């Protein structure tokens, strides 16, 4: 009998969670940002889900959110026709980038100097964050609203997806290199720099392509419509979630389904592995984020594997809250009482 998966539930949002992203690993650990239709993106400690702060300023649903590698900056894309760049340490808004329609996606270059955006006006825009007053570079060619746009190949190329097409662009010439056409709507896209792998979901399919050539590598079929999938950093597993409220874990090499379980009370909109591969996060129509262990029962973050006295029993995963947690939270709230980081964090098992 396998050990039971015990996810951490991160509450606080009041509407569906539609996008999430992890930072890289920093000296302070790694961080998680979530985009929500309530217009209030949230920043959390990545390994525990502990709430750090809420970025206040958008006047519409936030469709996309990302962090730069060292978690010093955040960017958000919203239905109020703006993308915003934030100081992720202080929570201050650094700039508002006006668009002509709903913005759906944002992505930083590796050096955090440029921001790529895309949205309902079918244009890709590249903003020089050191010259916020300058007009952005624009790339046209999409025939429907852009859902996702990502830097790839060390920022030399751009990947973007609209309704049924994925396109690869050359950054230097601002021209299309190649495109992929699908017979149904593309629901998500993830780029894995190590190995230059592109993960695309559409219908019940999870497809892997070369990010350099867009050539197919392999694909899997899931039992239900999939909205998002993520590949483990070591490329051992992939996880996916969608319309049946379930999360599926597959062996990347064989395609074998390893686990499936229901934890959310609504369709799953987004799922991503943490940068160390120890956990993955999922966001749902039910308004929550959940954190799941890659290896169930391992002591990590707030999970603590407790071995029972009776060795005949299976070890049971427990959620371990430090004894000092309440004191620490009070101290954090007190220190940040004048900033956006001022309401009560909510993390529960």
CSV table of C-alpha atoms in Angstrom, one decimal:
chain,number,residue,atom,x,y,z
A,1,UNK,CA,0.0,0.0,0.0
A,2,UNK,CA,1.5,3.3,-1.1
A,3,UNK,CA,1.7,6.3,1.3
A,4,UNK,CA,-1.1,8.8,1.0
A,5,UNK,CA,-0.2,12.1,-0.7
A,6,UNK,CA,-0.9,15.0,1.8
A,7,UNK,CA,-0.9,18.3,0.0
A,8,UNK,CA,-0.5,21.7,1.6
A,9,UNK,CA,-3.4,24.0,0.8
A,10,UNK,CA,-2.6,27.7,0.3
A,11,UNK,CA,-5.7,29.8,0.7
A,12,UNK,CA,-6.2,33.5,0.4
A,13,UNK,CA,-7.4,34.0,-3.2
A,14,UNK,CA,-11.1,34.6,-3.7
A,15,UNK,CA,-11.4,33.6,-7.4
A,16,UNK,CA,-9.8,31.0,-9.7
A,17,UNK,CA,-6.0,30.7,-9.7
A,18,UNK,CA,-5.0,30.7,-13.4
A,19,UNK,CA,-1.2,30.9,-13.5
A,20,UNK,CA,1.8,30.3,-11.2
A,21,UNK,CA,5.5,30.4,-11.4
A,22,UNK,CA,8.5,29.6,-9.3
A,23,UNK,CA,11.7,31.6,-9.0
A,24,UNK,CA,15.1,30.0,-9.2
A,25,UNK,CA,16.9,28.9,-6.0
A,26,UNK,CA,18.2,31.9,-4.1
A,27,UNK,CA,20.2,32.2,-0.8
A,28,UNK,CA,16.8,32.6,0.8
A,29,UNK,CA,15.2,29.5,-0.8
A,30,UNK,CA,12.9,29.7,-3.7
A,31,UNK,CA,9.6,31.6,-4.2
A,32,UNK,CA,6.2,31.1,-5.8
A,33,UNK,CA,3.9,33.7,-7.4
A,34,UNK,CA,0.2,33.1,-8.3
A,35,UNK,CA,-2.0,34.9,-10.7
A,36,UNK,CA,-5.7,35.0,-9.9
A,37,UNK,CA,-8.9,36.4,-11.3
A,38,UNK,CA,-9.4,38.4,-8.1
A,39,UNK,CA,-6.7,40.8,-9.4
A,40,UNK,CA,-4.4,40.2,-6.4
A,41,UNK,CA,-1.3,38.2,-7.3
A,42,UNK,CA,0.4,36.6,-4.2
A,43,UNK,CA,4.0,35.8,-3.4
A,44,UNK,CA,4.8,32.8,-1.2
A,45,UNK,CA,7.8,30.9,0.1
A,46,UNK,CA,8.1,28.1,-2.4
A,47,UNK,CA,8.9,25.1,-0.2
A,48,UNK,CA,6.2,25.8,2.5
A,49,UNK,CA,3.5,27.9,0.8
A,50,UNK,CA,3.9,30.5,3.5
A,51,UNK,CA,2.3,33.8,2.4
A,52,UNK,CA,4.8,36.7,2.0
A,53,UNK,CA,2.7,39.4,0.4
A,54,UNK,CA,0.0,40.5,-2.1
A,55,UNK,CA,0.8,42.8,-5.0
A,56,UNK,CA,-2.0,45.4,-5.0
A,57,UNK,CA,-2.6,47.7,-8.0
A,58,UNK,CA,-4.4,45.9,-10.8
A,59,UNK,CA,-8.0,46.7,-11.6
A,60,UNK,CA,-8.9,43.5,-13.3
A,61,UNK,CA,-8.3,39.8,-13.3
A,62,UNK,CA,-4.6,38.8,-13.4
A,63,UNK,CA,-4.0,36.2,-16.1
A,64,UNK,CA,-0.2,35.8,-15.9
A,65,UNK,CA,2.5,36.1,-13.3
A,66,UNK,CA,6.2,35.4,-13.2
A,67,UNK,CA,9.4,36.0,-11.1
A,68,UNK,CA,12.9,36.6,-12.3
A,69,UNK,CA,15.5,34.0,-11.4
A,70,UNK,CA,16.7,35.6,-8.1
A,71,UNK,CA,13.2,36.6,-7.0
A,72,UNK,CA,14.0,40.3,-6.8
A,73,UNK,CA,11.4,41.3,-9.5
A,74,UNK,CA,7.9,40.1,-10.3
A,75,UNK,CA,5.8,40.8,-13.4
A,76,UNK,CA,2.0,40.4,-13.9
A,77,UNK,CA,-0.3,40.5,-16.9
A,78,UNK,CA,-3.9,41.6,-16.4
A,79,UNK,CA,-7.4,42.3,-17.9
A,80,UNK,CA,-7.0,46.0,-17.1
A,81,UNK,CA,-4.9,46.3,-20.3
A,82,UNK,CA,-1.7,46.6,-18.3
A,83,UNK,CA,1.4,44.6,-17.4
A,84,UNK,CA,3.1,45.6,-14.2
A,85,UNK,CA,6.6,45.1,-12.9
A,86,UNK,CA,7.1,44.9,-9.1
A,87,UNK,CA,9.9,44.9,-6.6
A,88,UNK,CA,9.4,41.4,-5.2
A,89,UNK,CA,11.4,42.3,-2.0
A,90,UNK,CA,9.5,45.4,-0.9
A,91,UNK,CA,6.3,44.8,-2.9
A,92,UNK,CA,6.4,48.2,-4.5
A,93,UNK,CA,5.1,48.7,-8.0
A,94,UNK,CA,8.0,49.7,-10.3
A,95,UNK,CA,6.2,50.4,-13.5
A,96,UNK,CA,3.0,50.0,-15.4
A,97,UNK,CA,3.1,49.1,-19.1
A,98,UNK,CA,0.0,50.1,-20.9
A,99,UNK,CA,-1.4,47.8,-23.6
A,100,UNK,CA,-4.4,48.2,-26.0
A,101,UNK,CA,-6.1,45.0,-24.9
A,102,UNK,CA,-6.1,42.3,-22.2
A,103,UNK,CA,-2.5,41.1,-21.3
A,104,UNK,CA,-2.2,37.3,-20.8
A,105,UNK,CA,1.5,36.5,-20.4
A,106,UNK,CA,4.8,38.0,-19.1
A,107,UNK,CA,8.3,36.7,-19.1
A,108,UNK,CA,11.7,38.2,-18.0
A,109,UNK,CA,15.0,37.7,-19.8
A,110,UNK,CA,17.7,35.9,-17.8
A,111,UNK,CA,19.3,39.2,-16.9
A,112,UNK,CA,15.9,40.7,-16.0
A,113,UNK,CA,16.5,43.7,-18.3
A,114,UNK,CA,13.7,42.9,-20.7
A,115,UNK,CA,10.1,41.9,-20.4
A,116,UNK,CA,8.2,40.0,-23.0
A,117,UNK,CA,4.4,40.4,-23.1
A,118,UNK,CA,1.5,39.0,-25.1
A,119,UNK,CA,-2.3,39.1,-25.1
A,120,UNK,CA,-5.6,39.6,-26.9
A,121,UNK,CA,-4.3,42.1,-29.4
A,122,UNK,CA,-2.2,39.3,-31.0
A,123,UNK,CA,1.1,41.2,-30.6
A,124,UNK,CA,4.3,40.3,-28.8
A,125,UNK,CA,6.0,43.2,-27.1
A,126,UNK,CA,9.5,43.5,-25.8
A,127,UNK,CA,10.1,46.2,-23.1
A,128,UNK,CA,13.5,47.5,-22.1
A,129,UNK,CA,13.0,47.8,-18.4
A,130,UNK,CA,16.0,50.2,-18.1
A,131,UNK,CA,14.2,52.6,-20.5
A,132,UNK,CA,10.6,52.4,-19.4
A,133,UNK,CA,9.7,55.5,-21.3
A,134,UNK,CA,10.8,53.9,-24.6
A,135,UNK,CA,8.3,52.3,-26.9
A,136,UNK,CA,8.4,48.5,-26.9
A,137,UNK,CA,9.5,46.5,-29.9
A,138,UNK,CA,6.5,44.7,-31.4
A,139,UNK,CA,6.3,41.4,-33.3
A,140,UNK,CA,3.1,40.6,-35.3
A,141,UNK,CA,2.0,37.4,-36.9
A,142,UNK,CA,-0.3,35.7,-34.6
A,143,UNK,CA,-3.9,35.3,-35.9
A,144,UNK,CA,-5.6,35.0,-32.5
A,145,UNK,CA,-5.0,36.2,-28.9
A,146,UNK,CA,-1.7,35.1,-27.4
A,147,UNK,CA,-1.9,32.8,-24.4
A,148,UNK,CA,1.7,32.3,-23.6
A,149,UNK,CA,5.0,33.8,-24.6
A,150,UNK,CA,8.4,32.7,-23.3
A,151,UNK,CA,12.1,33.5,-23.9
A,152,UNK,CA,14.1,30.5,-25.0
A,153,UNK,CA,17.6,29.5,-26.2
A,154,UNK,CA,19.3,32.0,-23.8
A,155,UNK,CA,17.0,34.8,-24.9
A,156,UNK,CA,18.0,34.5,-28.5
A,157,UNK,CA,14.5,33.1,-29.5
A,158,UNK,CA,10.9,33.5,-28.4
A,159,UNK,CA,8.2,30.8,-28.1
A,160,UNK,CA,4.6,31.9,-28.3
A,161,UNK,CA,1.2,30.2,-28.4
A,162,UNK,CA,-2.2,31.4,-29.5
A,163,UNK,CA,-5.4,29.4,-29.9
A,164,UNK,CA,-4.1,26.5,-32.1
A,165,UNK,CA,-0.6,27.6,-33.1
A,166,UNK,CA,2.8,27.6,-31.4
A,167,UNK,CA,5.4,29.9,-33.1
A,168,UNK,CA,9.2,30.2,-32.7
A,169,UNK,CA,10.7,33.6,-33.4
A,170,UNK,CA,14.2,34.9,-33.8
A,171,UNK,CA,14.9,37.7,-31.3
A,172,UNK,CA,17.5,39.5,-33.4
A,173,UNK,CA,15.5,39.6,-36.7
A,174,UNK,CA,12.1,39.7,-35.0
A,175,UNK,CA,10.9,37.1,-37.6
A,176,UNK,CA,9.1,33.8,-37.4
A,177,UNK,CA,11.4,30.7,-37.7
A,178,UNK,CA,8.8,28.0,-37.6
A,179,UNK,CA,5.3,27.2,-36.4
A,180,UNK,CA,3.3,24.2,-35.2
A,181,UNK,CA,-0.4,23.9,-35.9
A,182,UNK,CA,-2.8,21.9,-33.8
A,183,UNK,CA,-6.4,20.7,-34.4
A,184,UNK,CA,-7.6,21.9,-31.1
A,185,UNK,CA,-6.9,24.7,-28.6
A,186,UNK,CA,-3.5,24.8,-27.0
A,187,UNK,CA,-4.1,25.1,-23.2
A,188,UNK,CA,-0.5,25.5,-21.9
A,189,UNK,CA,3.1,25.7,-22.7
A,190,UNK,CA,6.2,25.2,-20.6
A,191,UNK,CA,9.9,25.6,-21.6
A,192,UNK,CA,12.7,23.5,-20.1
A,193,UNK,CA,16.1,25.2,-20.7
A,194,UNK,CA,18.1,22.1,-19.8
A,195,UNK,CA,17.6,20.0,-22.9
A,196,UNK,CA,15.7,22.7,-24.8
A,197,UNK,CA,12.3,20.9,-24.3
A,198,UNK,CA,8.9,22.4,-24.9
A,199,UNK,CA,5.9,20.9,-23.2
A,200,UNK,CA,2.5,21.7,-24.9
A,201,UNK,CA,-0.9,20.6,-23.8
A,202,UNK,CA,-4.0,20.4,-26.0
A,203,UNK,CA,-7.2,18.4,-25.5
A,204,UNK,CA,-6.1,15.2,-23.7
A,205,UNK,CA,-2.6,15.3,-25.2
A,206,UNK,CA,0.7,16.2,-23.5
A,207,UNK,CA,3.3,16.7,-26.2
A,208,UNK,CA,7.0,17.3,-26.0
A,209,UNK,CA,8.9,19.1,-28.7
A,210,UNK,CA,12.4,20.4,-29.3
A,211,UNK,CA,12.4,24.1,-28.4
A,212,UNK,CA,15.1,24.7,-31.1
A,213,UNK,CA,13.4,23.0,-34.1
A,214,UNK,CA,9.9,22.4,-32.8
A,215,UNK,CA,10.3,18.8,-33.9
A,216,UNK,CA,8.3,16.3,-31.9
A,217,UNK,CA,10.0,14.2,-29.2
A,218,UNK,CA,7.1,12.2,-27.7
A,219,UNK,CA,3.5,12.6,-26.5
A,220,UNK,CA,1.1,11.1,-23.9
A,221,UNK,CA,-2.6,10.8,-23.8
A,222,UNK,CA,-4.4,11.5,-20.5
A,223,UNK,CA,-7.9,10.3,-19.4
A,224,UNK,CA,-9.3,13.8,-19.4
A,225,UNK,CA,-8.9,17.2,-20.9
A,226,UNK,CA,-5.5,18.6,-19.6
A,227,UNK,CA,-5.1,22.3,-18.9
A,228,UNK,CA,-1.4,22.3,-17.8
A,229,UNK,CA,1.6,19.9,-17.5
A,230,UNK,CA,5.1,20.2,-16.1
A,231,UNK,CA,8.3,18.2,-16.5
A,232,UNK,CA,10.4,17.4,-13.5
A,233,UNK,CA,13.9,19.1,-13.6
A,234,UNK,CA,15.6,15.7,-13.8
A,235,UNK,CA,13.2,14.7,-16.6
A,236,UNK,CA,12.1,11.6,-14.6
A,237,UNK,CA,8.4,12.5,-14.2
A,238,UNK,CA,5.8,14.8,-15.5
A,239,UNK,CA,2.6,15.9,-13.8
A,240,UNK,CA,-0.6,17.2,-15.4
A,241,UNK,CA,-4.0,18.5,-14.3
A,242,UNK,CA,-7.2,19.5,-16.0
A,243,UNK,CA,-10.9,19.3,-16.2
A,244,UNK,CA,-11.6,16.2,-14.0
A,245,UNK,CA,-10.1,17.9,-10.9
A,246,UNK,CA,-7.3,15.3,-10.8
A,247,UNK,CA,-3.5,15.4,-10.9
A,248,UNK,CA,-1.7,12.8,-12.9
A,249,UNK,CA,1.9,11.8,-12.5
A,250,UNK,CA,3.6,9.9,-15.3
A,251,UNK,CA,7.0,8.3,-15.9
A,252,UNK,CA,8.6,10.5,-18.6
A,253,UNK,CA,10.5,7.7,-20.2
A,254,UNK,CA,7.8,5.0,-20.4
A,255,UNK,CA,4.7,7.1,-20.2
A,256,UNK,CA,3.3,4.9,-17.5
A,257,UNK,CA,0.8,6.5,-15.1
A,258,UNK,CA,2.4,6.4,-11.7
A,259,UNK,CA,-0.2,8.1,-9.6
A,260,UNK,CA,-3.5,10.0,-9.9
A,261,UNK,CA,-5.4,11.8,-7.1
A,262,UNK,CA,-8.0,14.3,-6.6
A,263,UNK,CA,-7.3,17.2,-4.2
A,264,UNK,CA,-9.0,20.2,-5.7
A,265,UNK,CA,-12.7,21.0,-5.9
A,266,UNK,CA,-12.6,22.4,-9.4
A,267,UNK,CA,-10.7,22.1,-12.7
A,268,UNK,CA,-6.9,22.5,-12.4
A,269,UNK,CA,-5.6,25.5,-14.4
A,270,UNK,CA,-1.9,25.4,-13.8
A,271,UNK,CA,0.8,23.0,-12.5
A,272,UNK,CA,4.6,23.5,-12.1
A,273,UNK,CA,7.5,21.7,-10.5
A,274,UNK,CA,9.7,23.6,-8.0
A,275,UNK,CA,13.2,24.4,-9.2
A,276,UNK,CA,14.7,21.6,-6.9
A,277,UNK,CA,12.0,19.1,-8.1
A,278,UNK,CA,11.0,18.2,-4.6
A,279,UNK,CA,7.4,19.4,-5.0
A,280,UNK,CA,4.9,20.7,-7.5
A,281,UNK,CA,2.3,23.3,-7.2
A,282,UNK,CA,-1.2,23.4,-8.7
A,283,UNK,CA,-3.7,26.2,-9.0
A,284,UNK,CA,-7.4,25.6,-9.5
A,285,UNK,CA,-10.9,27.0,-10.2
A,286,UNK,CA,-11.5,26.5,-6.5
A,287,UNK,CA,-9.3,29.5,-5.7
A,288,UNK,CA,-6.6,27.5,-3.9
A,289,UNK,CA,-3.0,26.6,-4.6
A,290,UNK,CA,-1.8,23.2,-3.4
A,291,UNK,CA,1.7,21.9,-2.9
A,292,UNK,CA,2.4,18.2,-3.5
A,293,UNK,CA,5.4,16.1,-2.7
A,294,UNK,CA,7.3,14.5,-5.6
A,295,UNK,CA,8.4,11.7,-3.3
A,296,UNK,CA,5.6,11.1,-0.8
A,297,UNK,CA,6.7,10.7,2.8
A,298,UNK,CA,10.0,12.5,2.4
A,299,UNK,CA,10.9,15.0,5.1
A,300,UNK,CA,10.9,18.3,3.3
A,301,UNK,CA,9.5,21.8,4.0
A,302,UNK,CA,6.5,21.4,6.3
A,303,UNK,CA,6.2,17.7,5.6
A,304,UNK,CA,7.8,15.4,8.2
A,305,UNK,CA,8.0,11.7,7.9
A,306,UNK,CA,7.1,10.2,11.3
A,307,UNK,CA,8.1,6.6,11.8
A,308,UNK,CA,5.6,4.8,14.1
A,309,UNK,CA,6.8,2.9,17.2
A,310,UNK,CA,5.2,-0.3,15.9
A,311,UNK,CA,7.5,-1.1,13.0
A,312,UNK,CA,4.8,-3.2,11.4
A,313,UNK,CA,3.0,0.0,10.4
A,314,UNK,CA,3.7,2.1,7.4
A,315,UNK,CA,5.3,5.4,8.0
A,316,UNK,CA,2.8,8.3,7.7
A,317,UNK,CA,3.5,11.7,6.3
A,318,UNK,CA,2.7,14.5,8.8
A,319,UNK,CA,2.5,18.2,8.2
A,320,UNK,CA,5.1,19.6,10.6
A,321,UNK,CA,4.7,23.2,11.7
A,322,UNK,CA,7.7,24.6,13.6
A,323,UNK,CA,6.9,25.5,17.2
A,324,UNK,CA,8.0,29.1,16.5
A,325,UNK,CA,5.8,29.5,13.5
A,326,UNK,CA,3.2,31.8,15.3
A,327,UNK,CA,5.9,34.0,16.8
A,328,UNK,CA,7.7,34.3,13.4
A,329,UNK,CA,4.4,35.2,11.6
A,330,UNK,CA,3.6,37.8,14.2
A,331,UNK,CA,7.1,39.3,13.8
A,332,UNK,CA,6.8,39.3,10.0
A,333,UNK,CA,3.4,41.0,10.2
A,334,UNK,CA,4.7,43.6,12.6
A,335,UNK,CA,7.8,44.4,10.5
A,336,UNK,CA,5.7,44.9,7.4
A,337,UNK,CA,2.6,46.6,8.9
A,338,UNK,CA,3.0,49.7,6.7
A,339,UNK,CA,3.5,47.8,3.4
A,340,UNK,CA,1.4,45.5,1.2
A,341,UNK,CA,2.7,42.6,3.3
A,342,UNK,CA,0.2,43.2,6.1
A,343,UNK,CA,-2.6,40.7,6.2
A,344,UNK,CA,-2.6,37.3,7.8
A,345,UNK,CA,-0.9,34.5,5.9
A,346,UNK,CA,-3.0,31.4,5.4
A,347,UNK,CA,-1.4,28.0,5.0
A,348,UNK,CA,-3.0,24.8,6.2
A,349,UNK,CA,-2.7,21.2,5.6
